[in-house]
Amino acid sequence: MKDIKILAIESSCDETAAAVVRNGREALSNVIASQIDLHTLYGGVVPEIASRKHIENINYVIEKALKDASCTLDDIDGIGVTYGPGLVGALLVGVSEAKAISFAKKIPLIGVHHIEGHICANYVENKNLKPPFVCLVVSGGHTHLVVVEDYGVYRILGKTRDDAAGEAFDKVARAIGLGYPGGPKIDKIAKKGNPNAYLFPRAKISDSVYDFSFSGLKSAVLNQLNLSKMKGEEVKPEDIAASFQNSVVDILLERAMLALEETGICKLAIAGGVASNSAIRRAFKEECKKREIEFYYPSPELCTDNAVMIGSAAYYEYKNGVRHGWDLNAVPNLKLGER
Ligand code: KG4
Ligand code: ZN
């Protein structure tokens, strides 16, 4: 069977990324120009700055991805690009670039859903992973519990009603003075803290056992900080970080395990930036071992935004016959499963 090589482009937030992926499973290159340092100055992503930086970086990133993979555009069978969800101006840079290359070189164009990309990162590092499996996607913008029924076929069990898990990490980190992006910083200092120092809430949604809510947890942390300040008590940021993280772990674990029980599926994957959190990985590994569930997770580099995951998702969409036309547009609030 002929190899299928996808040139993939990702620009939905603050990383400009390109990669060449073979047969959906093998990264021939993985180039990421991160803007994190720039946005750190402002305490979060500034959309207008992100779009401008994507324009500056995108050609260079694509050329490097082709060069690292020892390819030219003549070797490429499809162009995969994230077209939503994300920041509209940022997405438009990748989509316009992908359309231009696709038009000029007559290469099929495949628009990819960003969350589908996160899920597919698992295919690249776990060659044996095949649907069906349950996937928990936890990133800066999304928290979704999904049944991957087949390649490109998703059933959403639950999602967040308010903040995403990563957003909660970033907001709590800011409150305890750690700066952006907060997730990795909380992860680091929590190792030195007491996870039972504070009992933060584990909110449940009355009409959906699979939905998430993190805004109450974030508020509880902020209230605790205010209370301690008013009482003149010393607060150790390590204890706040560890106790907050402990609560997030419980919330995520409970719903993921329920999904496995109720669907009868014995495979679980996690994905998205927050999936690189060491406490989450540890707790999930332990619980899955106990329950004899196969547990899959990408390496930290493929958890956060990258184009390899988009190349993998695009490959399966390509195999399913998905092709987009010149009218492909950026869709900031694209729903998973929509084409
Ligand atoms: O998947 P991602 O790169 O971007 C989105 O699609 O949103 O996720 C970024 C998010 C940020 O909120 C960041 O704080 C969080 O992932 N994150 C982490 C860790 N590494 C990144 N959260 C907790 N622990 C980590 N180690
Ligand atoms: Zn992402």
PDB file of N, CA and C and ligand atoms in Angstrom, residues 12-13 15 114 118 138-142 166-167 169-170 181-184 187 245 272-274 276-278 280 303-305, ligand 1:
ATOM      1  N   SER A  12      -4.193  27.530  15.929  1.00  0.00           N
ATOM      2  CA  SER A  12      -5.460  27.951  16.534  1.00  0.00           C
ATOM      3  C   SER A  12      -5.299  28.859  17.746  1.00  0.00           C
ATOM      4  N   CYS A  13      -4.097  28.820  18.378  1.00  0.00           N
ATOM      5  CA  CYS A  13      -3.920  29.651  19.578  1.00  0.00           C
ATOM      6  C   CYS A  13      -2.555  30.352  19.529  1.00  0.00           C
ATOM      7  N   GLU A  15       0.623  28.747  19.264  1.00  0.00           N
ATOM      8  CA  GLU A  15       1.751  28.016  18.675  1.00  0.00           C
ATOM      9  C   GLU A  15       1.532  27.989  17.170  1.00  0.00           C
ATOM     10  N   HIS A 114      -9.744  20.865  16.034  1.00  0.00           N
ATOM     11  CA  HIS A 114      -8.599  20.894  16.953  1.00  0.00           C
ATOM     12  C   HIS A 114      -8.663  19.792  18.023  1.00  0.00           C
ATOM     13  N   HIS A 118      -6.148  16.639  19.111  1.00  0.00           N
ATOM     14  CA  HIS A 118      -5.639  16.243  20.434  1.00  0.00           C
ATOM     15  C   HIS A 118      -5.858  14.740  20.669  1.00  0.00           C
ATOM     16  N   VAL A 138      -8.415  17.262  27.907  1.00  0.00           N
ATOM     17  CA  VAL A 138      -8.317  18.355  28.886  1.00  0.00           C
ATOM     18  C   VAL A 138      -7.247  19.339  28.420  1.00  0.00           C
ATOM     19  N   SER A 139      -7.699  20.497  27.942  1.00  0.00           N
ATOM     20  CA  SER A 139      -6.731  21.471  27.427  1.00  0.00           C
ATOM     21  C   SER A 139      -7.056  22.847  27.984  1.00  0.00           C
ATOM     22  N   GLY A 140      -6.376  23.860  27.447  1.00  0.00           N
ATOM     23  CA  GLY A 140      -6.597  25.221  27.926  1.00  0.00           C
ATOM     24  C   GLY A 140      -7.983  25.736  27.566  1.00  0.00           C
ATOM     25  N   GLY A 141      -8.526  25.239  26.462  1.00  0.00           N
ATOM     26  CA  GLY A 141      -9.823  25.742  26.008  1.00  0.00           C
ATOM     27  C   GLY A 141     -10.955  24.731  26.126  1.00  0.00           C
ATOM     28  N   HIS A 142     -10.627  23.455  26.380  1.00  0.00           N
ATOM     29  CA  HIS A 142     -11.657  22.417  26.300  1.00  0.00           C
ATOM     30  C   HIS A 142     -11.530  21.362  27.372  1.00  0.00           C
ATOM     31  N   GLY A 166      -7.716  23.470  31.908  1.00  0.00           N
ATOM     32  CA  GLY A 166      -6.466  24.242  31.772  1.00  0.00           C
ATOM     33  C   GLY A 166      -6.649  25.697  32.197  1.00  0.00           C
ATOM     34  N   GLU A 167      -7.846  26.220  31.880  1.00  0.00           N
ATOM     35  CA  GLU A 167      -8.163  27.601  32.262  1.00  0.00           C
ATOM     36  C   GLU A 167      -8.133  27.721  33.790  1.00  0.00           C
ATOM     37  N   PHE A 169      -6.418  25.836  35.874  1.00  0.00           N
ATOM     38  CA  PHE A 169      -4.999  25.809  36.264  1.00  0.00           C
ATOM     39  C   PHE A 169      -4.370  27.193  36.077  1.00  0.00           C
ATOM     40  N   ASP A 170      -4.637  27.805  34.916  1.00  0.00           N
ATOM     41  CA  ASP A 170      -4.005  29.102  34.621  1.00  0.00           C
ATOM     42  C   ASP A 170      -4.487  30.197  35.579  1.00  0.00           C
ATOM     43  N   PRO A 181       2.153  30.223  31.324  1.00  0.00           N
ATOM     44  CA  PRO A 181       0.986  29.378  31.529  1.00  0.00           C
ATOM     45  C   PRO A 181       1.097  28.641  32.849  1.00  0.00           C
ATOM     46  N   GLY A 182      -0.014  28.578  33.571  1.00  0.00           N
ATOM     47  CA  GLY A 182       0.032  28.134  34.959  1.00  0.00           C
ATOM     48  C   GLY A 182       0.146  26.644  35.168  1.00  0.00           C
ATOM     49  N   GLY A 183      -0.385  25.857  34.216  1.00  0.00           N
ATOM     50  CA  GLY A 183      -0.444  24.409  34.409  1.00  0.00           C
ATOM     51  C   GLY A 183       0.896  23.792  34.808  1.00  0.00           C
ATOM     52  N   PRO A 184       1.922  23.972  33.978  1.00  0.00           N
ATOM     53  CA  PRO A 184       3.204  23.334  34.309  1.00  0.00           C
ATOM     54  C   PRO A 184       3.784  23.858  35.628  1.00  0.00           C
ATOM     55  N   ASP A 187       1.905  22.209  38.511  1.00  0.00           N
ATOM     56  CA  ASP A 187       2.366  20.817  38.527  1.00  0.00           C
ATOM     57  C   ASP A 187       3.690  20.726  39.302  1.00  0.00           C
ATOM     58  N   GLN A 245      -4.951  20.801  42.682  1.00  0.00           N
ATOM     59  CA  GLN A 245      -4.669  19.733  41.713  1.00  0.00           C
ATOM     60  C   GLN A 245      -5.349  18.423  42.132  1.00  0.00           C
ATOM     61  N   GLY A 272      -4.546  16.513  25.325  1.00  0.00           N
ATOM     62  CA  GLY A 272      -4.606  17.951  25.601  1.00  0.00           C
ATOM     63  C   GLY A 272      -3.522  18.353  26.602  1.00  0.00           C
ATOM     64  N   GLY A 273      -3.255  19.649  26.652  1.00  0.00           N
ATOM     65  CA  GLY A 273      -2.150  20.155  27.472  1.00  0.00           C
ATOM     66  C   GLY A 273      -2.179  19.679  28.920  1.00  0.00           C
ATOM     67  N   VAL A 274      -3.360  19.656  29.528  1.00  0.00           N
ATOM     68  CA  VAL A 274      -3.471  19.271  30.940  1.00  0.00           C
ATOM     69  C   VAL A 274      -3.156  17.779  31.136  1.00  0.00           C
ATOM     70  N   SER A 276      -0.663  16.354  30.309  1.00  0.00           N
ATOM     71  CA  SER A 276       0.754  16.147  30.642  1.00  0.00           C
ATOM     72  C   SER A 276       0.998  16.336  32.147  1.00  0.00           C
ATOM     73  N   ASN A 277      -0.046  16.677  32.890  1.00  0.00           N
ATOM     74  CA  ASN A 277       0.102  16.882  34.339  1.00  0.00           C
ATOM     75  C   ASN A 277       0.514  15.581  35.042  1.00  0.00           C
ATOM     76  N   SER A 278       1.558  15.679  35.857  1.00  0.00           N
ATOM     77  CA  SER A 278       2.126  14.446  36.419  1.00  0.00           C
ATOM     78  C   SER A 278       1.189  13.778  37.425  1.00  0.00           C
ATOM     79  N   ILE A 280      -2.126  13.897  37.431  1.00  0.00           N
ATOM     80  CA  ILE A 280      -3.240  13.297  36.687  1.00  0.00           C
ATOM     81  C   ILE A 280      -2.775  11.977  36.066  1.00  0.00           C
ATOM     82  N   CYS A 303       1.037  16.422  23.911  1.00  0.00           N
ATOM     83  CA  CYS A 303      -0.184  16.806  24.640  1.00  0.00           C
ATOM     84  C   CYS A 303      -0.535  18.253  24.344  1.00  0.00           C
ATOM     85  N   THR A 304       0.468  19.132  24.418  1.00  0.00           N
ATOM     86  CA  THR A 304       0.203  20.544  24.125  1.00  0.00           C
ATOM     87  C   THR A 304       0.111  20.715  22.603  1.00  0.00           C
ATOM     88  N   ASP A 305      -0.314  21.914  22.174  1.00  0.00           N
ATOM     89  CA  ASP A 305      -0.615  22.102  20.751  1.00  0.00           C
ATOM     90  C   ASP A 305       0.583  21.818  19.859  1.00  0.00           C
TER      91      ASP A 305
HETATM   92  O1  KG4 B   1      -3.769  21.739  24.591  1.00  0.00           O
HETATM   93  P1  KG4 B   1      -3.148  23.049  24.886  1.00  0.00           P
HETATM   94  O2  KG4 B   1      -1.724  23.267  24.477  1.00  0.00           O
HETATM   95  O3  KG4 B   1      -3.956  24.227  24.260  1.00  0.00           O
HETATM   96  C1  KG4 B   1      -5.327  24.264  24.045  1.00  0.00           C
HETATM   97  O4  KG4 B   1      -5.816  23.666  23.049  1.00  0.00           O
HETATM   98  O5  KG4 B   1      -6.009  24.901  24.881  1.00  0.00           O
HETATM   99  O6  KG4 B   1      -3.321  23.267  26.461  1.00  0.00           O
HETATM  100  C2  KG4 B   1      -2.753  24.340  27.118  1.00  0.00           C
HETATM  101  C3  KG4 B   1      -3.182  24.244  28.566  1.00  0.00           C
HETATM  102  C4  KG4 B   1      -2.821  25.457  29.408  1.00  0.00           C
HETATM  103  O7  KG4 B   1      -3.957  25.826  30.159  1.00  0.00           O
HETATM  104  C5  KG4 B   1      -1.722  24.943  30.317  1.00  0.00           C
HETATM  105  O8  KG4 B   1      -1.679  25.601  31.570  1.00  0.00           O
HETATM  106  C6  KG4 B   1      -2.098  23.485  30.473  1.00  0.00           C
HETATM  107  O9  KG4 B   1      -2.544  23.105  29.187  1.00  0.00           O
HETATM  108  N1  KG4 B   1      -0.978  22.633  30.880  1.00  0.00           N
HETATM  109  C7  KG4 B   1      -0.946  21.956  32.042  1.00  0.00           C
HETATM  110  C8  KG4 B   1       0.316  21.309  32.109  1.00  0.00           C
HETATM  111  N2  KG4 B   1       0.997  21.599  30.954  1.00  0.00           N
HETATM  112  C9  KG4 B   1       0.172  22.401  30.219  1.00  0.00           C
HETATM  113  N3  KG4 B   1      -1.848  21.871  33.047  1.00  0.00           N
HETATM  114  C10 KG4 B   1      -1.524  21.118  34.110  1.00  0.00           C
HETATM  115  N4  KG4 B   1      -0.336  20.493  34.247  1.00  0.00           N
HETATM  116  C11 KG4 B   1       0.610  20.541  33.282  1.00  0.00           C
HETATM  117  N5  KG4 B   1       1.767  19.905  33.424  1.00  0.00           N
END
